[in-house]
Coordinates of C-alpha atoms and ligand atoms in Angstrom, one line a residue:
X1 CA -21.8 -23.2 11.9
X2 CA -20.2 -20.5 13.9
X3 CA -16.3 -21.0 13.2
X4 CA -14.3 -22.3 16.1
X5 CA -10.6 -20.9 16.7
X6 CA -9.0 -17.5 15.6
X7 CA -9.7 -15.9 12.2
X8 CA -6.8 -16.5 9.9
X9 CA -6.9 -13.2 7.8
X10 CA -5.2 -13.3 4.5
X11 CA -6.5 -10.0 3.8
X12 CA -3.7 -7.8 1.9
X13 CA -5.3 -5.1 4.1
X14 CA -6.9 -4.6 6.7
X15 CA -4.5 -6.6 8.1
X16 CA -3.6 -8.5 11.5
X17 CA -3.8 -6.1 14.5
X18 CA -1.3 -7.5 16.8
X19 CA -2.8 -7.7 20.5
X20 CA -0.4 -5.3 21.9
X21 CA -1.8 -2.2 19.6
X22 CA -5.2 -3.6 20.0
X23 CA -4.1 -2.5 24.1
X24 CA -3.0 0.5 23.6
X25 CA -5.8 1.6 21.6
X26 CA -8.2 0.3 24.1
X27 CA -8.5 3.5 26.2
X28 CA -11.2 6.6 26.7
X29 CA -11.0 9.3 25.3
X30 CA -8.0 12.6 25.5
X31 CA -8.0 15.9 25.0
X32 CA -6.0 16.3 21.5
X33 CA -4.9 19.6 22.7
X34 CA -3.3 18.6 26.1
X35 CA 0.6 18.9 26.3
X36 CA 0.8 14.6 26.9
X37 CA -1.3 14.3 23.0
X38 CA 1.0 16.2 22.0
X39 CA 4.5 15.4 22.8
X40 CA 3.1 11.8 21.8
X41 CA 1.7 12.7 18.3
X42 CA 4.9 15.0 17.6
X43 CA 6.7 11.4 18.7
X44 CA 4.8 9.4 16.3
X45 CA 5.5 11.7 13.3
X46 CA 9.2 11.8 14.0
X47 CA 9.3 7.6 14.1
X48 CA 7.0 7.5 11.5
X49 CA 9.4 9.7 8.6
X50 CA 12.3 7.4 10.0
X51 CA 10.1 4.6 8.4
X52 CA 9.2 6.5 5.2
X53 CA 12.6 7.8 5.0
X54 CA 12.1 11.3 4.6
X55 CA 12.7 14.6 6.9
X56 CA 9.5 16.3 4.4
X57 CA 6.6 17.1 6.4
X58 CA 4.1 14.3 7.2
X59 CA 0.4 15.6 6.8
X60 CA -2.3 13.7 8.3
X61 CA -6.1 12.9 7.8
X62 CA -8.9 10.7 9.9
X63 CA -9.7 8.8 6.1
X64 CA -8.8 6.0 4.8
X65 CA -5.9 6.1 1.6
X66 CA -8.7 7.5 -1.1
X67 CA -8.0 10.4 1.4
X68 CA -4.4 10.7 1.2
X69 CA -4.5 10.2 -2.7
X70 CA -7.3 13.2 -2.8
X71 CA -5.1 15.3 -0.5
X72 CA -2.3 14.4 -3.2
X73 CA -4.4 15.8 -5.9
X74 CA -5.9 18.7 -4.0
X75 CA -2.5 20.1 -2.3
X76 CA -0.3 19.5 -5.5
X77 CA -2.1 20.9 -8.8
X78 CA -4.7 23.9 -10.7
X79 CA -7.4 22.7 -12.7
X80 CA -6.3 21.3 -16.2
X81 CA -2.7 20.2 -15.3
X82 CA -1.5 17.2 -16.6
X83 CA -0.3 14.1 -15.1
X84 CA 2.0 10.9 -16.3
X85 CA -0.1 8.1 -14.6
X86 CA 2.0 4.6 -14.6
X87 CA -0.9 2.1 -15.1
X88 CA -0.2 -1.3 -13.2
X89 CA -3.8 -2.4 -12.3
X90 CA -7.2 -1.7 -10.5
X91 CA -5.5 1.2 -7.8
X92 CA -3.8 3.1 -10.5
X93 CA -7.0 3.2 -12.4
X94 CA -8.9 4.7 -9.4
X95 CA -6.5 7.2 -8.7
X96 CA -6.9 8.3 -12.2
X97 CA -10.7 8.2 -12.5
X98 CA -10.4 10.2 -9.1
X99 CA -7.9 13.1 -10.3
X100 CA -10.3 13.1 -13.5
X101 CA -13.1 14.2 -11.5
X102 CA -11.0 17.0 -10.2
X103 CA -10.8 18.3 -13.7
X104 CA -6.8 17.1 -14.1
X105 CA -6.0 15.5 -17.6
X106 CA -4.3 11.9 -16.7
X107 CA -2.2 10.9 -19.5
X108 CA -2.0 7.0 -19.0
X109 CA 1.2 4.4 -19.3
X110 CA -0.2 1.8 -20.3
X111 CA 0.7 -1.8 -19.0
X112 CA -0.6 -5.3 -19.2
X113 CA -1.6 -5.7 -15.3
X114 CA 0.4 -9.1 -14.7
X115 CA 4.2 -7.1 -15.5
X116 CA 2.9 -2.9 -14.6
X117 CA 4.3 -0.1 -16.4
X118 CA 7.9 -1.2 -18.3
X119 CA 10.6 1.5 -17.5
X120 CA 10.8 2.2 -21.2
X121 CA 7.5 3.5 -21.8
X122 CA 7.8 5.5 -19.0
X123 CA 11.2 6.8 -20.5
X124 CA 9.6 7.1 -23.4
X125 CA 6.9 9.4 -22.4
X126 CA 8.6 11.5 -20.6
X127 CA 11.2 12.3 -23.5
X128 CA 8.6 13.1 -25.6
X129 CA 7.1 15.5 -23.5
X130 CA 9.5 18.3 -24.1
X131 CA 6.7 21.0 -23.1
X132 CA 6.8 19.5 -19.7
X133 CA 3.4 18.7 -19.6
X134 CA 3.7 16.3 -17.3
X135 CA 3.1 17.9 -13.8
X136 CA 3.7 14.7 -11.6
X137 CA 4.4 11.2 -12.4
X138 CA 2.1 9.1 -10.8
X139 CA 2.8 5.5 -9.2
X140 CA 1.4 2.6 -7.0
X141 CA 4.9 1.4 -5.5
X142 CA 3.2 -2.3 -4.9
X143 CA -0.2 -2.3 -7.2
X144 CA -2.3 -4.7 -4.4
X145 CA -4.8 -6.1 -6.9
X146 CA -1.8 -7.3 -8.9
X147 CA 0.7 -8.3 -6.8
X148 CA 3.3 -6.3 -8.8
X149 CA 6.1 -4.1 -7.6
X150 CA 7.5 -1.1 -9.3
X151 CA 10.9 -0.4 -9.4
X152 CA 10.4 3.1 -8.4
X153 CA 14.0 4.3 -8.5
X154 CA 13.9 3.3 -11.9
X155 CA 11.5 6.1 -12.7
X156 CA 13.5 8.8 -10.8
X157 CA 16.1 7.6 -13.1
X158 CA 14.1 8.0 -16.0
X159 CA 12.9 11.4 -15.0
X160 CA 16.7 12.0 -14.2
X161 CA 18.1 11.0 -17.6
X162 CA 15.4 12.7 -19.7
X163 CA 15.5 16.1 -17.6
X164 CA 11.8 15.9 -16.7
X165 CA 11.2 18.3 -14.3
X166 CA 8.1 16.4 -13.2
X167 CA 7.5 15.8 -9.6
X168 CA 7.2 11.8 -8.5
X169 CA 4.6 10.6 -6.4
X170 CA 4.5 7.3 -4.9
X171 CA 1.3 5.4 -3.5
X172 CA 3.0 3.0 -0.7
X173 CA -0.3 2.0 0.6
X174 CA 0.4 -1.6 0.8
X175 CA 4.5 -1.3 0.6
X176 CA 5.3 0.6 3.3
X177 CA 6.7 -0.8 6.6
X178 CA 6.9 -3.9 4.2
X179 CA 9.0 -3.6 1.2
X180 CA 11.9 -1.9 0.8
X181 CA 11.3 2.3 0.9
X182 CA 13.2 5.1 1.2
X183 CA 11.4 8.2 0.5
X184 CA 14.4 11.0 0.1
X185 CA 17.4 8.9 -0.6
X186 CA 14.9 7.7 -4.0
X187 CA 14.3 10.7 -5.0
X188 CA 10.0 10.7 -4.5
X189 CA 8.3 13.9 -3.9
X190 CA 5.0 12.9 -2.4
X191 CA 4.1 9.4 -0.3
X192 CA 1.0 8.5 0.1
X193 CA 0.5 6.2 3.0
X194 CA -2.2 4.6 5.1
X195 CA -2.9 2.7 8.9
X196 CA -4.3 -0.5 8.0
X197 CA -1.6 -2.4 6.3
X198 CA 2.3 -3.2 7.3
X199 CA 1.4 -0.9 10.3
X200 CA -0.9 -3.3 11.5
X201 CA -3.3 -0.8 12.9
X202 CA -7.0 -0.2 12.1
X203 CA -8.3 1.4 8.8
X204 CA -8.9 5.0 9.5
X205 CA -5.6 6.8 9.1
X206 CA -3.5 7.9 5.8
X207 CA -1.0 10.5 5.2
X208 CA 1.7 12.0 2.8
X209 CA 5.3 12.5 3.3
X210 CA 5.8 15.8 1.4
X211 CA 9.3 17.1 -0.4
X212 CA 10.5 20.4 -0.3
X213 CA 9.8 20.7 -4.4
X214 CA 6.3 19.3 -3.5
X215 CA 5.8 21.5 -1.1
X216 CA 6.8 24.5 -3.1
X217 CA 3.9 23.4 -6.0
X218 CA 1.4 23.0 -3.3
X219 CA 2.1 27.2 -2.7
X220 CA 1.0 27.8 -6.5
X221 CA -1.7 25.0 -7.1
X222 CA -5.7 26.5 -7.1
X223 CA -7.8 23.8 -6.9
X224 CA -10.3 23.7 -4.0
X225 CA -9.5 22.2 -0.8
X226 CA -10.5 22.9 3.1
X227 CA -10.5 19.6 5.0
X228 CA -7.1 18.2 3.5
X229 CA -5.5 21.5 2.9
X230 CA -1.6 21.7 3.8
X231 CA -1.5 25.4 4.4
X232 CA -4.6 25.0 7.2
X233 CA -2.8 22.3 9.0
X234 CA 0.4 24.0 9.2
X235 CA -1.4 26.9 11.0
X236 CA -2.6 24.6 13.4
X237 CA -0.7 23.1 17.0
X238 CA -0.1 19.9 15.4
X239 CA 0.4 21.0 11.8
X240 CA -1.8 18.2 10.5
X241 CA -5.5 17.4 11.1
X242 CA -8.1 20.1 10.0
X243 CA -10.5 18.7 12.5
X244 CA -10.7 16.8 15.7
X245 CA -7.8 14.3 16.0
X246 CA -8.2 10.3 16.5
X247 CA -6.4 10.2 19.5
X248 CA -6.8 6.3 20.0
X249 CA -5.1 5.7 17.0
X250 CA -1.8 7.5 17.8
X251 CA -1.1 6.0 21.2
X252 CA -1.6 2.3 18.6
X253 CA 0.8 4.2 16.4
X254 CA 3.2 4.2 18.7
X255 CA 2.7 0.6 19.8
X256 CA 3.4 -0.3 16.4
X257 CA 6.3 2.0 15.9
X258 CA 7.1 -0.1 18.8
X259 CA 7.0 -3.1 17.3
X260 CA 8.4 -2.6 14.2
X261 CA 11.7 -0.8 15.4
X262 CA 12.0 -3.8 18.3
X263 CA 12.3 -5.8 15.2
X264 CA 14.2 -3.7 12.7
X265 CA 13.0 -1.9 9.8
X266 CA 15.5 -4.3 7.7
X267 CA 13.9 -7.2 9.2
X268 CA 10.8 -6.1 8.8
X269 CA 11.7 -6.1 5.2
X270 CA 13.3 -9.1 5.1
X271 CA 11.0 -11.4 6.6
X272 CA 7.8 -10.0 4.1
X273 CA 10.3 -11.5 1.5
X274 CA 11.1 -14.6 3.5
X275 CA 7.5 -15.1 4.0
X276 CA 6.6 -14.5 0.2
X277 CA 9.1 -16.8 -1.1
X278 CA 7.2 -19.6 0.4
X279 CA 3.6 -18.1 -1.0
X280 CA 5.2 -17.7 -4.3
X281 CA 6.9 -21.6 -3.8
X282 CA 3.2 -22.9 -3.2
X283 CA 1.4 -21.4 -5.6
X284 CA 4.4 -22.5 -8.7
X285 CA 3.2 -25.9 -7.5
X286 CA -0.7 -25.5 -7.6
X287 CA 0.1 -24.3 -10.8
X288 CA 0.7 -27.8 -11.8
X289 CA -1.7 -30.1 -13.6
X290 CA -3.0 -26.7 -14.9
X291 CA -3.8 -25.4 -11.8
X292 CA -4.2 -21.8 -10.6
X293 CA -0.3 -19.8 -11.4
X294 CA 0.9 -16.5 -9.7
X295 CA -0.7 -13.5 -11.9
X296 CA 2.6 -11.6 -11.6
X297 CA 4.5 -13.0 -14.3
X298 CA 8.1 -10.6 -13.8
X299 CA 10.0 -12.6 -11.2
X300 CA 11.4 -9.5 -10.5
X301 CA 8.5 -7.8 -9.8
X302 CA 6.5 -9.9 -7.9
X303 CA 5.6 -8.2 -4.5
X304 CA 6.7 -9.2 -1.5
X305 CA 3.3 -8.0 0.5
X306 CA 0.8 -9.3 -1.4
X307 CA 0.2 -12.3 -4.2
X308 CA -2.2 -12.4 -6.8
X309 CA -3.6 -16.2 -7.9
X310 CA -4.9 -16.6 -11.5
X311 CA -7.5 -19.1 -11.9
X312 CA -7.6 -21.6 -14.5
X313 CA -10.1 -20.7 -17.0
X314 CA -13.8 -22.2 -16.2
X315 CA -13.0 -21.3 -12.4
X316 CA -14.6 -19.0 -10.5
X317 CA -12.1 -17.4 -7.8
X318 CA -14.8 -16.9 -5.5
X319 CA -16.1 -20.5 -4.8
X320 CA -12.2 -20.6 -3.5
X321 CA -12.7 -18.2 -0.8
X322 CA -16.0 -18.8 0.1
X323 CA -14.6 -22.7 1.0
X324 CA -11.4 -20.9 2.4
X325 CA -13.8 -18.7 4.7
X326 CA -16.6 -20.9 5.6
X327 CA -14.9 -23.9 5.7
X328 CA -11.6 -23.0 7.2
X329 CA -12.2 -19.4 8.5
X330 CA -9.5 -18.0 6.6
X331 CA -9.8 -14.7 5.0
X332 CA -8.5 -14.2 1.1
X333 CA -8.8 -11.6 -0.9
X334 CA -10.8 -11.0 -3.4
X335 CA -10.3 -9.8 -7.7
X336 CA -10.8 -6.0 -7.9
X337 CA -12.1 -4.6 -11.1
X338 CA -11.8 -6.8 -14.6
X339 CA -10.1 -8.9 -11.9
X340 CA -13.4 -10.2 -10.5
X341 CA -14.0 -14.3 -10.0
X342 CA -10.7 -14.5 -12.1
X343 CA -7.9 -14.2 -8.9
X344 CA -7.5 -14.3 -4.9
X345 CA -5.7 -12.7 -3.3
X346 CA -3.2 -14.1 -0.1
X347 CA -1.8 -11.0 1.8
X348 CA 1.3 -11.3 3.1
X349 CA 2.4 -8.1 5.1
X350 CA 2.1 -6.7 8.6
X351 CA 2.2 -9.1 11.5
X352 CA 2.4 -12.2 10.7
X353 CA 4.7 -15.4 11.1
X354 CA 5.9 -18.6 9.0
X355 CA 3.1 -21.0 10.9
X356 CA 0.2 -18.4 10.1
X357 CA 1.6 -18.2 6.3
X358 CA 1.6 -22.6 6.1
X359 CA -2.2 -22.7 7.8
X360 CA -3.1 -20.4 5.1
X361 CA -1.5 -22.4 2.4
X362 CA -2.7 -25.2 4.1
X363 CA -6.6 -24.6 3.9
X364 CA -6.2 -22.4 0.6
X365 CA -4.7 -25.9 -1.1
X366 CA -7.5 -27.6 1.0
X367 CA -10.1 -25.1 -0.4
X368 CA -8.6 -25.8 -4.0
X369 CA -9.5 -29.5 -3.7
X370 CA -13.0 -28.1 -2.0
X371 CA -14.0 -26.3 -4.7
X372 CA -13.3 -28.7 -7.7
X373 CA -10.2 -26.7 -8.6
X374 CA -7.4 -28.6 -10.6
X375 CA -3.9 -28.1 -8.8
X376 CA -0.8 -29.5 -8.5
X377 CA -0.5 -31.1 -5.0
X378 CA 2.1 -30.7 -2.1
X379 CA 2.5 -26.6 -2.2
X380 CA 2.5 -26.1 1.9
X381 CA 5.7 -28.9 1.6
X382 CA 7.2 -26.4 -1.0
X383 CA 6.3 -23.5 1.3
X384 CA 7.7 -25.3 3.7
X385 CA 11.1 -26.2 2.2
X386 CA 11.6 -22.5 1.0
X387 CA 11.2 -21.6 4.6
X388 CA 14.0 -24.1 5.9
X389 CA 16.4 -22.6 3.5
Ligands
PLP1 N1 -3.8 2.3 -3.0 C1 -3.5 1.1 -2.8 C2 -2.2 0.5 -3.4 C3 -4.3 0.3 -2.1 O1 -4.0 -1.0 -1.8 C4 -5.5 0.8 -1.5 C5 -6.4 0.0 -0.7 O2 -6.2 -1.2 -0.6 C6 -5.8 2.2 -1.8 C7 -4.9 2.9 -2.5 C8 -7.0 2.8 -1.3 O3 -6.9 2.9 0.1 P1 -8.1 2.8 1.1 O4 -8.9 1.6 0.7 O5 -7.5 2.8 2.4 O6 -9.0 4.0 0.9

């Protein structure tokens, strides 16, 4: 049956393209090295460090985030250095297995998935590396296959009080333009960011916010790099982009920049956390009658963007999105890794409002019931009531 009505995509990324970007990407092609591209991408890259929070240089590639983290890698460090990885589920485990292949030596944090990384360890770590090993420090601000948040400036403090001189990188793939970020004022050396999530354009752009400390170990560090080289791009006009630029995407950047600064960057932020408050309210209920219960299990850590659903054991995950998608034409995501069949995932982040967040309760409660799943009933009335407060 071909669905009837608009998509409701629950996706924690992609996410919703609002109609306006979709617009003002809608146009032929441009000369990237005409004066107008220009003075429009040098716009875009100021607004855009306004929203990261830094006055560091913002280097950009036509890839999606695995591009960004590899430019990360690449820039920053010489074969065999050593970095403090913060493990908090499937995205820190891939940026690992990545900087492995580069011939770094990732020295893991390890975490139980449904908390991340505890500040401790991490303290603990870093004390005892009185070599100064440790490179970087390594972290996935909002882990997206978890639905955990990292205190980040927690870690700058625990580099701070140990007197690590390691630099701090920060994956804000699914945080940015969402949660709470402030690149310089934290104290974070490298951001890694991407297109396709709180700014709500397509997949095919990422980038890194870069510190003046980052910058000064990407002058020393050997290993081999041409297409997402920093010392390339700033010989080029636009200092960024080794190759042919995505012109579409930056006049949808701006659209979006738009968009979000129409509305406030505060706003923005508090309205992901308005919006999760009522996820998190439905899924305490479902978790009733030994029913499916949030995977993040630190109420102080549970993100704001995107929320994790545990299954109750004997239930497979999947049967609930296939009814949520083919039934109700709503999009959930999936368990990444060991997290397979055993969670879904609702996305929360980018452009979306309270009614789009109760129809997705709605038919994921519906799609519960659908697929045999035991639950605790009356979680869009909670959503609802958290969203009245
Ligand atoms: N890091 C995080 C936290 C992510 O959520 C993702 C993708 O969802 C990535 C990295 C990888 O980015 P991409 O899929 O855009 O290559």
């Amino acid at each position: 049956m071909t669905p009837r009505g608009r998509t409701f995509f629950a996706n924690p990324g992609p996410t919703n393209i609002p109609d306006s970007i979709l617009r003002a990407i809608d146009r032929p092609s441009q000369d990237f090295m005409e004066e107008s591209f220009i003075a429009l991408f040098e716009d875009c890259v100021r607004r855009l460090k306004r929203v990261i929070g830094t006055d560091g240089h913002v280097f950009m590639y036509a890839a999606s985030g695995h591009g960004a983290w590899e430019a990360s890698l690449v820039n920053l460090f010489s074969p065999g250095d050593t970095l403090l990885m913060l493990e908090s589920g499937y995205f820190s485990e891939s940026w690992t297995e990545m900087a492995r292949k580069f011939g770094l030596e990732v020295v893991i944090v390890p975490a139980e998935w449904r908390r991340g990384a505890q500040i401790e360890a991490v303290k603990a770590a870093l004390a005892a590396d009185t070599a100064h090993r440790f490179k970087a420090v390594c972290t996935v601000h909002n882990e997206t296959s978890t639905g955990v948040t990292l205190p980040i400036r927690e870690v700058r403090a625990a580099l701070d009080e140990t007197g690590h001189p390691a630099l701090l990188l920060s994956d804000t793939i699914s945080s940015l333009a969402s949660l709470p970020y402030a690149m310089d004022a934290w104290g974070i050396d490298l951001t890694v960011g991407g297109s396709q999530k709180g700014l709500m354009l397509p997949t095919g752009i990422s980038f890194t916010a870069v510190s003046e400390k980052a910058m000064a170990a990407h002058r020393v560090a050997r290993l081999p790099r041409h297409y997402l080289d920093w010392s390339v791009m700033l010989g080029r006009r636009h200092r960024s982009f080794v190759g042919t630029i995505p012109t579409q995407m930056f006049h949808g950047l701006a659209e979006a920049l738009r968009l979000i600064e129409g509305e406030g960057l505060e706003a923005v932020w508090a309205r992901h956390r308005r919006l999760a408050g009522a996820v998190r309210a439905a899924v305490r209920v479902w978790s009733g009658n030994q029913g499916p219960e949030l995977f993040c299990i630190d109420p102080e850590r549970c993100s704001d963007s995107v929320t994790a659903v545990l299954m109750p054991e004997g239930h497979d995950a999947e049967a609930v999105r296939r009814a949520a998608f083919g039934r109700y034409n709503v999009s959930l995501g999936g368990g990444l890794g060991r997290l397979g069949g055993r969670v879904f995932r609702i996305g929360h982040l980018g452009d979306l409002n309270e009614p789009m967040i109760l129809g997705t309760l709605a038919a994921v409660e519906m799609s519960l019931a659908d697929a045999g799943v035991p639950h605790g009933r009356g979680g869009v009335a909670a959503a609802m009531d958290a969203l009245s407060l």
